[in-house]
Each structure stands twice: as C-alpha cells, then as structure tokens.
Amino acid sequence: MELKDQVVLVTGGSRGLGSDIVRAFAREGAKVVINYLNSEERAAQLQQSIGDQAVAIQADVTNAEQVRDLFKRAESHFGKPVTTIVNNALVNFKFDPIAKKDAASIEWADYQAQLEGAVHGALNTIQAGLGQMKQLGFGRVINIGTNLFQNPVVAYHDYTTSKAALLGFTRNMANELGQHGITVNMVSGGLLKVTDASSATSEEVFKIIESSTPLRRVTDPTEVADTIVFFASPWARAVTGQNLVVDGGLVMN
C-alpha cells in the first residue's frame, strides 16, 4: 500500500519527535492521527498546520479501552481504518543525566512506569488495530526504540530496559503477524537535538556524542522521522523484525 493510501497513527504525536513523524507522513500524502495525552493545544496547532490530512485525538495509550475508542474515532473521521501504527509515546521521562536515579535509588515502580508506556502501550495499539489489518492483509507497525540499550552512554536504567524489552516484543510480533501481511519493526534514534525529552541534557553530553559519532554531529529528529516513513513505505515491504539504529553511526550493528 502506498503512503498516500495509509492512515497513520502516531502516539505521542503532538510534540518532540512525534510531531516530526506526523509532518513527515503528511508530507508524503498519508492521513495522520495525532494522538496526545495532555498536550491538547499543541496537537490542535499541529493539526491546523497540516489541514484535512490530520486529526488530533486524545487517548492514554496505557488504557486499552481508550485506545480502542481512538481507533474507532480515527476510522470514523477518515472513512477507513488505521493501517499504520507508530508507537512513539514517551511516558513521564526526561533525559537528564544530572537528576536521573542511580542504581541505589532506582525503584521497581520506575521500571514499571516505563514498561507500561513502551510495551503495554504498543500492545494496546496493535491489538486495537489487528482485526482491521488482518482483513486488509496489510499493516505497518514501527516501534520507537533507542541506541542506549546497545551503548548506554548514560545509565537511564528504567527507560533503557523498557526499550530493550520493546525490541523483544517487536520481534515476536513480527514473527506471528507476518503471515497476515503485517510488518513490525523498530527505529532506534540516539539522543536527538533537541526534543522536549532531551531538553534537559547538558551541552557537555551532546558534545561527547558529537565527537564520538562518525558524522560528527547529533542526529536531528527529522532524520529519524524520515527513516520511520521508510519502514511504512513500499520500499520496506520485505523488512520485518528489524531494529534500525539512526544515530549517525555511533552504534554500528
């Protein structure tokens, strides 16, 4: 299915990387659902800037009932079901190397909160869209990971562990759903300059990453967004279960 024929849900789509993902899909002619939890004003502004191709819908991705309602409202608005899911929502996390919890202070509740947002949220969206995707014989799921679980330059224990779990989730879903024409992949950016989540990162950390990266610069959110669009495009139709790191070559697989 061509991008212009897809209905794309971007969770956490009102700000940060999510807003760049929304714009990238809209640029290619797709219909885009801007999911948000608290950022109503920013979601509305983004929708207005795109026009009829976009709709903003509030839902908590960790709440299965709200997610099912989100899918119904999206289908009602566009007259066709969601074909493509980008699991981007980030629950209550800041990339702050100074204020982060260390090994002595991190609590299991911190891990649970990030696992809820990353894995439970992705499970809810996939299950909400799975029936329609099977009927269509087409589906694209792109989960947003991180290069930190391969190269933890800063030990964000809870966040990094949840994204490592999300990769296992991605590959299991890819294995089961491929027979229905549904691909499931992950795109893992590095620290991005600059999103809401990375705004607390010190310039010192950015300089360390910049000097360690073959491209000698920190990755821009638009570059990650374009890679996500690739996974939804016909050019990636034979790709599933993969984790593509988009960080300027800092982590090489």
PDB file of C-alpha atoms in Angstrom:
ATOM      1  CA  MET A   1       0.000   0.000   0.000  1.00  0.00           C
ATOM      2  CA  GLU A   2       1.383   3.386  -0.977  1.00  0.00           C
ATOM      3  CA  LEU A   3       1.911   6.012   1.689  1.00  0.00           C
ATOM      4  CA  LYS A   4      -0.819   8.244   0.276  1.00  0.00           C
ATOM      5  CA  ASP A   5      -3.356   5.479   0.910  1.00  0.00           C
ATOM      6  CA  GLN A   6      -2.375   4.846   4.511  1.00  0.00           C
ATOM      7  CA  VAL A   7      -3.958   6.079   7.735  1.00  0.00           C
ATOM      8  CA  VAL A   8      -1.113   6.525  10.191  1.00  0.00           C
ATOM      9  CA  LEU A   9      -1.470   6.695  13.963  1.00  0.00           C
ATOM     10  CA  VAL A  10       1.405   8.426  15.759  1.00  0.00           C
ATOM     11  CA  THR A  11       1.169   8.043  19.514  1.00  0.00           C
ATOM     12  CA  GLY A  12       2.611  10.984  21.398  1.00  0.00           C
ATOM     13  CA  GLY A  13       2.359  12.820  18.100  1.00  0.00           C
ATOM     14  CA  SER A  14       1.803  16.373  19.324  1.00  0.00           C
ATOM     15  CA  ARG A  15       5.365  17.242  20.318  1.00  0.00           C
ATOM     16  CA  GLY A  16       9.026  16.277  20.140  1.00  0.00           C
ATOM     17  CA  LEU A  17       9.938  13.523  17.712  1.00  0.00           C
ATOM     18  CA  GLY A  18       6.240  12.681  17.364  1.00  0.00           C
ATOM     19  CA  SER A  19       5.413  15.980  15.698  1.00  0.00           C
ATOM     20  CA  ASP A  20       8.217  15.481  13.167  1.00  0.00           C
ATOM     21  CA  ILE A  21       6.902  11.989  12.413  1.00  0.00           C
ATOM     22  CA  VAL A  22       3.430  13.429  11.838  1.00  0.00           C
ATOM     23  CA  ARG A  23       4.776  16.063   9.455  1.00  0.00           C
ATOM     24  CA  ALA A  24       6.872  13.519   7.552  1.00  0.00           C
ATOM     25  CA  PHE A  25       3.892  11.253   6.874  1.00  0.00           C
ATOM     26  CA  ALA A  26       1.652  14.189   5.967  1.00  0.00           C
ATOM     27  CA  ARG A  27       4.318  15.404   3.537  1.00  0.00           C
ATOM     28  CA  GLU A  28       4.060  12.059   1.730  1.00  0.00           C
ATOM     29  CA  GLY A  29       0.274  12.319   1.449  1.00  0.00           C
ATOM     30  CA  ALA A  30      -0.781   9.981   4.245  1.00  0.00           C
ATOM     31  CA  LYS A  31      -3.716  10.634   6.560  1.00  0.00           C
ATOM     32  CA  VAL A  32      -2.339  11.117  10.083  1.00  0.00           C
ATOM     33  CA  VAL A  33      -3.869  10.629  13.519  1.00  0.00           C
ATOM     34  CA  ILE A  34      -2.126  12.830  16.086  1.00  0.00           C
ATOM     35  CA  ASN A  35      -2.529  11.053  19.414  1.00  0.00           C
ATOM     36  CA  TYR A  36      -1.866  13.077  22.569  1.00  0.00           C
ATOM     37  CA  LEU A  37      -2.475  12.772  26.294  1.00  0.00           C
ATOM     38  CA  ASN A  38      -2.028  16.234  27.820  1.00  0.00           C
ATOM     39  CA  SER A  39      -0.762  18.486  25.012  1.00  0.00           C
ATOM     40  CA  GLU A  40      -4.149  19.424  23.556  1.00  0.00           C
ATOM     41  CA  GLU A  41      -3.148  22.892  22.400  1.00  0.00           C
ATOM     42  CA  ARG A  42      -0.017  21.694  20.618  1.00  0.00           C
ATOM     43  CA  ALA A  43      -1.941  18.835  18.989  1.00  0.00           C
ATOM     44  CA  ALA A  44      -4.581  21.258  17.735  1.00  0.00           C
ATOM     45  CA  GLN A  45      -1.927  23.618  16.353  1.00  0.00           C
ATOM     46  CA  LEU A  46      -0.191  20.766  14.554  1.00  0.00           C
ATOM     47  CA  GLN A  47      -3.469  19.541  13.104  1.00  0.00           C
ATOM     48  CA  GLN A  48      -4.322  23.049  11.922  1.00  0.00           C
ATOM     49  CA  SER A  49      -0.922  23.446  10.263  1.00  0.00           C
ATOM     50  CA  ILE A  50      -1.431  20.226   8.281  1.00  0.00           C
ATOM     51  CA  GLY A  51      -5.100  20.612   7.420  1.00  0.00           C
ATOM     52  CA  ASP A  52      -7.627  17.969   6.414  1.00  0.00           C
ATOM     53  CA  GLN A  53      -4.994  15.231   6.274  1.00  0.00           C
ATOM     54  CA  ALA A  54      -4.713  15.190  10.062  1.00  0.00           C
ATOM     55  CA  VAL A  55      -6.919  14.721  13.096  1.00  0.00           C
ATOM     56  CA  ALA A  56      -5.935  15.092  16.759  1.00  0.00           C
ATOM     57  CA  ILE A  57      -7.401  12.562  19.210  1.00  0.00           C
ATOM     58  CA  GLN A  58      -6.716  12.285  22.925  1.00  0.00           C
ATOM     59  CA  ALA A  59      -6.075   8.869  24.474  1.00  0.00           C
ATOM     60  CA  ASP A  60      -3.883   7.299  27.124  1.00  0.00           C
ATOM     61  CA  VAL A  61      -2.004   4.527  25.323  1.00  0.00           C
ATOM     62  CA  THR A  62      -1.754   2.502  28.541  1.00  0.00           C
ATOM     63  CA  ASN A  63      -5.567   2.329  28.696  1.00  0.00           C
ATOM     64  CA  ALA A  64      -6.852  -0.348  26.318  1.00  0.00           C
ATOM     65  CA  GLU A  65     -10.414   0.989  26.270  1.00  0.00           C
ATOM     66  CA  GLN A  66      -9.267   4.483  25.356  1.00  0.00           C
ATOM     67  CA  VAL A  67      -7.046   3.079  22.610  1.00  0.00           C
ATOM     68  CA  ARG A  68      -9.909   1.075  21.104  1.00  0.00           C
ATOM     69  CA  ASP A  69     -12.032   4.217  21.103  1.00  0.00           C
ATOM     70  CA  LEU A  70      -9.155   6.107  19.451  1.00  0.00           C
ATOM     71  CA  PHE A  71      -9.122   3.631  16.562  1.00  0.00           C
ATOM     72  CA  LYS A  72     -12.898   3.853  16.144  1.00  0.00           C
ATOM     73  CA  ARG A  73     -12.829   7.647  16.085  1.00  0.00           C
ATOM     74  CA  ALA A  74      -9.959   7.672  13.580  1.00  0.00           C
ATOM     75  CA  GLU A  75     -11.818   5.311  11.241  1.00  0.00           C
ATOM     76  CA  SER A  76     -14.992   7.361  11.560  1.00  0.00           C
ATOM     77  CA  HIS A  77     -13.126  10.570  10.734  1.00  0.00           C
ATOM     78  CA  PHE A  78     -11.243   9.317   7.679  1.00  0.00           C
ATOM     79  CA  GLY A  79     -13.761   6.730   6.484  1.00  0.00           C
ATOM     80  CA  LYS A  80     -11.180   3.947   6.567  1.00  0.00           C
ATOM     81  CA  PRO A  81      -9.228   2.132   9.292  1.00  0.00           C
ATOM     82  CA  VAL A  82      -5.772   2.764  10.660  1.00  0.00           C
ATOM     83  CA  THR A  83      -3.231   0.845   8.580  1.00  0.00           C
ATOM     84  CA  THR A  84      -0.015   2.054  10.174  1.00  0.00           C
ATOM     85  CA  ILE A  85       0.962   2.456  13.820  1.00  0.00           C
ATOM     86  CA  VAL A  86       3.966   4.380  15.122  1.00  0.00           C
ATOM     87  CA  ASN A  87       4.411   3.644  18.829  1.00  0.00           C
ATOM     88  CA  ASN A  88       6.238   6.791  19.864  1.00  0.00           C
ATOM     89  CA  ALA A  89       4.584   7.904  23.134  1.00  0.00           C
ATOM     90  CA  LEU A  90       7.005   8.505  25.994  1.00  0.00           C
ATOM     91  CA  VAL A  91       5.537   8.427  29.490  1.00  0.00           C
ATOM     92  CA  ASN A  92       6.892  10.933  32.030  1.00  0.00           C
ATOM     93  CA  PHE A  93      10.568  10.802  31.179  1.00  0.00           C
ATOM     94  CA  LYS A  94      13.316  13.368  30.707  1.00  0.00           C
ATOM     95  CA  PHE A  95      16.873  12.723  29.507  1.00  0.00           C
ATOM     96  CA  ASP A  96      18.501  14.480  32.421  1.00  0.00           C
ATOM     97  CA  PRO A  97      21.913  12.973  33.300  1.00  0.00           C
ATOM     98  CA  ILE A  98      22.126  15.010  36.494  1.00  0.00           C
ATOM     99  CA  ALA A  99      18.708  14.318  38.015  1.00  0.00           C
ATOM    100  CA  LYS A 100      18.378  10.690  36.889  1.00  0.00           C
ATOM    101  CA  LYS A 101      18.160   7.947  39.504  1.00  0.00           C
ATOM    102  CA  ASP A 102      21.242   5.799  40.019  1.00  0.00           C
ATOM    103  CA  ALA A 103      21.494   2.091  40.816  1.00  0.00           C
ATOM    104  CA  ALA A 104      20.992   2.719  44.535  1.00  0.00           C
ATOM    105  CA  SER A 105      17.894   4.891  44.195  1.00  0.00           C
ATOM    106  CA  ILE A 106      16.019   3.479  41.187  1.00  0.00           C
ATOM    107  CA  GLU A 107      12.788   1.721  42.187  1.00  0.00           C
ATOM    108  CA  TRP A 108      10.832  -1.074  40.569  1.00  0.00           C
ATOM    109  CA  ALA A 109       7.931   1.344  40.150  1.00  0.00           C
ATOM    110  CA  ASP A 110      10.167   3.406  37.850  1.00  0.00           C
ATOM    111  CA  TYR A 111      10.747   0.370  35.658  1.00  0.00           C
ATOM    112  CA  GLN A 112       7.044  -0.467  35.680  1.00  0.00           C
ATOM    113  CA  ALA A 113       6.104   3.048  34.552  1.00  0.00           C
ATOM    114  CA  GLN A 114       8.395   2.853  31.515  1.00  0.00           C
ATOM    115  CA  LEU A 115       7.363  -0.719  30.673  1.00  0.00           C
ATOM    116  CA  GLU A 116       3.735   0.400  30.800  1.00  0.00           C
ATOM    117  CA  GLY A 117       4.384   3.196  28.343  1.00  0.00           C
ATOM    118  CA  ALA A 118       6.629   1.275  25.950  1.00  0.00           C
ATOM    119  CA  VAL A 119       5.415  -2.327  25.904  1.00  0.00           C
ATOM    120  CA  HIS A 120       1.877  -2.113  27.266  1.00  0.00           C
ATOM    121  CA  GLY A 121       1.160   0.906  25.081  1.00  0.00           C
ATOM    122  CA  ALA A 122       2.405  -0.904  21.972  1.00  0.00           C
ATOM    123  CA  LEU A 123       0.388  -3.996  22.871  1.00  0.00           C
ATOM    124  CA  ASN A 124      -2.779  -1.910  23.194  1.00  0.00           C
ATOM    125  CA  THR A 125      -2.367  -0.207  19.826  1.00  0.00           C
ATOM    126  CA  ILE A 126      -1.537  -3.414  17.977  1.00  0.00           C
ATOM    127  CA  GLN A 127      -4.475  -5.271  19.486  1.00  0.00           C
ATOM    128  CA  ALA A 128      -6.832  -2.390  18.701  1.00  0.00           C
ATOM    129  CA  GLY A 129      -5.800  -2.334  15.042  1.00  0.00           C
ATOM    130  CA  LEU A 130      -5.126  -6.014  14.437  1.00  0.00           C
ATOM    131  CA  GLY A 131      -8.589  -7.064  13.280  1.00  0.00           C
ATOM    132  CA  GLN A 132      -8.781  -4.467  10.530  1.00  0.00           C
ATOM    133  CA  MET A 133      -5.190  -5.068   9.458  1.00  0.00           C
ATOM    134  CA  LYS A 134      -5.851  -8.789   9.069  1.00  0.00           C
ATOM    135  CA  GLN A 135      -8.931  -8.062   6.954  1.00  0.00           C
ATOM    136  CA  LEU A 136      -6.905  -5.727   4.742  1.00  0.00           C
ATOM    137  CA  GLY A 137      -3.971  -8.143   4.551  1.00  0.00           C
ATOM    138  CA  PHE A 138      -1.769  -5.140   5.277  1.00  0.00           C
ATOM    139  CA  GLY A 139      -0.330  -3.435   8.309  1.00  0.00           C
ATOM    140  CA  ARG A 140       2.743  -1.496   9.336  1.00  0.00           C
ATOM    141  CA  VAL A 141       3.915  -1.145  12.936  1.00  0.00           C
ATOM    142  CA  ILE A 142       7.002   0.904  13.779  1.00  0.00           C
ATOM    143  CA  ASN A 143       8.100   0.949  17.410  1.00  0.00           C
ATOM    144  CA  ILE A 144      10.428   3.676  18.633  1.00  0.00           C
ATOM    145  CA  GLY A 145      13.467   2.351  20.473  1.00  0.00           C
ATOM    146  CA  THR A 146      16.833   3.761  21.489  1.00  0.00           C
ATOM    147  CA  ASN A 147      20.503   3.107  20.858  1.00  0.00           C
ATOM    148  CA  LEU A 148      21.081   3.362  24.609  1.00  0.00           C
ATOM    149  CA  PHE A 149      20.463  -0.331  25.282  1.00  0.00           C
ATOM    150  CA  GLN A 150      23.388  -1.101  22.973  1.00  0.00           C
ATOM    151  CA  ASN A 151      25.565   1.798  24.080  1.00  0.00           C
ATOM    152  CA  PRO A 152      24.382   3.204  27.451  1.00  0.00           C
ATOM    153  CA  VAL A 153      26.458   6.368  27.455  1.00  0.00           C
ATOM    154  CA  VAL A 154      24.159   7.484  30.270  1.00  0.00           C
ATOM    155  CA  ALA A 155      22.577   4.829  32.507  1.00  0.00           C
ATOM    156  CA  TYR A 156      18.884   5.648  32.227  1.00  0.00           C
ATOM    157  CA  HIS A 157      18.002   2.352  33.881  1.00  0.00           C
ATOM    158  CA  ASP A 158      14.202   2.315  33.595  1.00  0.00           C
ATOM    159  CA  TYR A 159      13.909   3.854  30.126  1.00  0.00           C
ATOM    160  CA  THR A 160      16.648   1.772  28.532  1.00  0.00           C
ATOM    161  CA  THR A 161      15.375  -1.502  29.990  1.00  0.00           C
ATOM    162  CA  SER A 162      11.855  -0.829  28.713  1.00  0.00           C
ATOM    163  CA  LYS A 163      13.160  -0.207  25.193  1.00  0.00           C
ATOM    164  CA  ALA A 164      15.216  -3.409  25.287  1.00  0.00           C
ATOM    165  CA  ALA A 165      12.020  -5.242  26.200  1.00  0.00           C
ATOM    166  CA  LEU A 166      10.251  -3.472  23.337  1.00  0.00           C
ATOM    167  CA  LEU A 167      12.729  -4.974  20.867  1.00  0.00           C
ATOM    168  CA  GLY A 168      11.826  -8.476  22.065  1.00  0.00           C
ATOM    169  CA  PHE A 169       8.159  -7.537  21.739  1.00  0.00           C
ATOM    170  CA  THR A 170       8.799  -6.229  18.221  1.00  0.00           C
ATOM    171  CA  ARG A 171      10.425  -9.427  17.003  1.00  0.00           C
ATOM    172  CA  ASN A 172       7.811 -11.736  18.484  1.00  0.00           C
ATOM    173  CA  MET A 173       5.008  -9.706  16.905  1.00  0.00           C
ATOM    174  CA  ALA A 174       6.869  -9.651  13.581  1.00  0.00           C
ATOM    175  CA  ASN A 175       7.166 -13.432  13.642  1.00  0.00           C
ATOM    176  CA  GLU A 176       3.467 -14.011  14.298  1.00  0.00           C
ATOM    177  CA  LEU A 177       1.898 -11.261  12.218  1.00  0.00           C
ATOM    178  CA  GLY A 178       3.970 -11.534   9.047  1.00  0.00           C
ATOM    179  CA  GLN A 179       1.632 -14.182   7.647  1.00  0.00           C
ATOM    180  CA  HIS A 180      -1.124 -11.551   7.603  1.00  0.00           C
ATOM    181  CA  GLY A 181       0.887  -9.004   5.623  1.00  0.00           C
ATOM    182  CA  ILE A 182       1.780  -7.027   8.751  1.00  0.00           C
ATOM    183  CA  THR A 183       5.366  -5.928   9.323  1.00  0.00           C
ATOM    184  CA  VAL A 184       6.670  -4.894  12.734  1.00  0.00           C
ATOM    185  CA  ASN A 185       9.967  -3.042  13.024  1.00  0.00           C
ATOM    186  CA  MET A 186      11.837  -0.735  15.374  1.00  0.00           C
ATOM    187  CA  VAL A 187      13.654   2.524  14.701  1.00  0.00           C
ATOM    188  CA  SER A 188      16.172   3.475  17.383  1.00  0.00           C
ATOM    189  CA  GLY A 189      17.434   7.008  17.435  1.00  0.00           C
ATOM    190  CA  GLY A 190      20.196   8.238  19.613  1.00  0.00           C
ATOM    191  CA  LEU A 191      19.905  11.321  21.748  1.00  0.00           C
ATOM    192  CA  LEU A 192      18.180  13.846  19.496  1.00  0.00           C
ATOM    193  CA  LYS A 193      18.960  17.550  19.350  1.00  0.00           C
ATOM    194  CA  VAL A 194      16.614  18.809  20.516  1.00  0.00           C
ATOM    195  CA  THR A 195      13.251  17.406  21.620  1.00  0.00           C
ATOM    196  CA  ASP A 196      11.180  18.070  24.738  1.00  0.00           C
ATOM    197  CA  ALA A 197      12.576  14.907  26.305  1.00  0.00           C
ATOM    198  CA  SER A 198      16.202  15.824  25.576  1.00  0.00           C
ATOM    199  CA  SER A 199      15.919  19.491  26.538  1.00  0.00           C
ATOM    200  CA  ALA A 200      17.384  18.796  29.994  1.00  0.00           C
ATOM    201  CA  THR A 201      20.500  17.200  28.510  1.00  0.00           C
ATOM    202  CA  SER A 202      23.647  19.167  29.140  1.00  0.00           C
ATOM    203  CA  GLU A 203      25.712  20.576  26.294  1.00  0.00           C
ATOM    204  CA  GLU A 204      28.604  18.509  27.641  1.00  0.00           C
ATOM    205  CA  VAL A 205      26.748  15.269  26.917  1.00  0.00           C
ATOM    206  CA  PHE A 206      25.811  16.478  23.427  1.00  0.00           C
ATOM    207  CA  LYS A 207      29.466  17.306  22.739  1.00  0.00           C
ATOM    208  CA  ILE A 208      30.597  13.832  23.881  1.00  0.00           C
ATOM    209  CA  ILE A 209      28.129  12.198  21.499  1.00  0.00           C
ATOM    210  CA  GLU A 210      29.051  14.559  18.678  1.00  0.00           C
ATOM    211  CA  SER A 211      32.769  13.827  18.981  1.00  0.00           C
ATOM    212  CA  SER A 212      32.148  10.054  19.164  1.00  0.00           C
ATOM    213  CA  THR A 213      29.872   9.856  16.111  1.00  0.00           C
ATOM    214  CA  PRO A 214      31.264   9.245  12.603  1.00  0.00           C
ATOM    215  CA  LEU A 215      29.111  12.037  11.155  1.00  0.00           C
ATOM    216  CA  ARG A 216      30.438  14.354  13.899  1.00  0.00           C
ATOM    217  CA  ARG A 217      27.004  15.719  14.739  1.00  0.00           C
ATOM    218  CA  VAL A 218      23.969  14.866  16.854  1.00  0.00           C
ATOM    219  CA  THR A 219      21.042  13.388  14.946  1.00  0.00           C
ATOM    220  CA  ASP A 220      18.108  15.649  14.146  1.00  0.00           C
ATOM    221  CA  PRO A 221      14.520  14.419  14.841  1.00  0.00           C
ATOM    222  CA  THR A 222      13.558  14.913  11.183  1.00  0.00           C
ATOM    223  CA  GLU A 223      16.199  12.370  10.156  1.00  0.00           C
ATOM    224  CA  VAL A 224      14.676   9.740  12.423  1.00  0.00           C
ATOM    225  CA  ALA A 225      11.191  10.622  11.169  1.00  0.00           C
ATOM    226  CA  ASP A 226      12.207  10.023   7.552  1.00  0.00           C
ATOM    227  CA  THR A 227      13.515   6.563   8.441  1.00  0.00           C
ATOM    228  CA  ILE A 228      10.198   5.729  10.098  1.00  0.00           C
ATOM    229  CA  VAL A 229       8.396   6.715   6.909  1.00  0.00           C
ATOM    230  CA  PHE A 230      10.685   4.334   5.007  1.00  0.00           C
ATOM    231  CA  PHE A 231       9.507   1.378   7.117  1.00  0.00           C
ATOM    232  CA  ALA A 232       5.893   2.189   6.207  1.00  0.00           C
ATOM    233  CA  SER A 233       6.664   2.624   2.522  1.00  0.00           C
ATOM    234  CA  PRO A 234       6.528   0.010  -0.268  1.00  0.00           C
ATOM    235  CA  TRP A 235      10.350   0.003  -0.356  1.00  0.00           C
ATOM    236  CA  ALA A 236      10.404  -1.761   3.031  1.00  0.00           C
ATOM    237  CA  ARG A 237       7.718  -4.333   2.199  1.00  0.00           C
ATOM    238  CA  ALA A 238      10.072  -7.298   2.777  1.00  0.00           C
ATOM    239  CA  VAL A 239      11.555  -5.940   6.008  1.00  0.00           C
ATOM    240  CA  THR A 240      10.226  -7.083   9.374  1.00  0.00           C
ATOM    241  CA  GLY A 241      11.557  -7.807  12.853  1.00  0.00           C
ATOM    242  CA  GLN A 242      14.422  -5.364  12.379  1.00  0.00           C
ATOM    243  CA  ASN A 243      15.898  -2.655  14.584  1.00  0.00           C
ATOM    244  CA  LEU A 244      17.458   0.141  12.549  1.00  0.00           C
ATOM    245  CA  VAL A 245      19.679   2.474  14.554  1.00  0.00           C
ATOM    246  CA  VAL A 246      19.588   6.066  13.318  1.00  0.00           C
ATOM    247  CA  ASP A 247      22.280   7.904  15.244  1.00  0.00           C
ATOM    248  CA  GLY A 248      24.922   8.977  12.753  1.00  0.00           C
ATOM    249  CA  GLY A 249      26.875   5.736  13.185  1.00  0.00           C
ATOM    250  CA  LEU A 250      27.527   5.955  16.929  1.00  0.00           C
ATOM    251  CA  VAL A 251      26.235   2.394  17.300  1.00  0.00           C
ATOM    252  CA  MET A 252      27.068   0.018  14.459  1.00  0.00           C
ATOM    253  CA  ASN A 253      25.347  -3.375  14.201  1.00  0.00           C
TER     254      ASN A 253
END
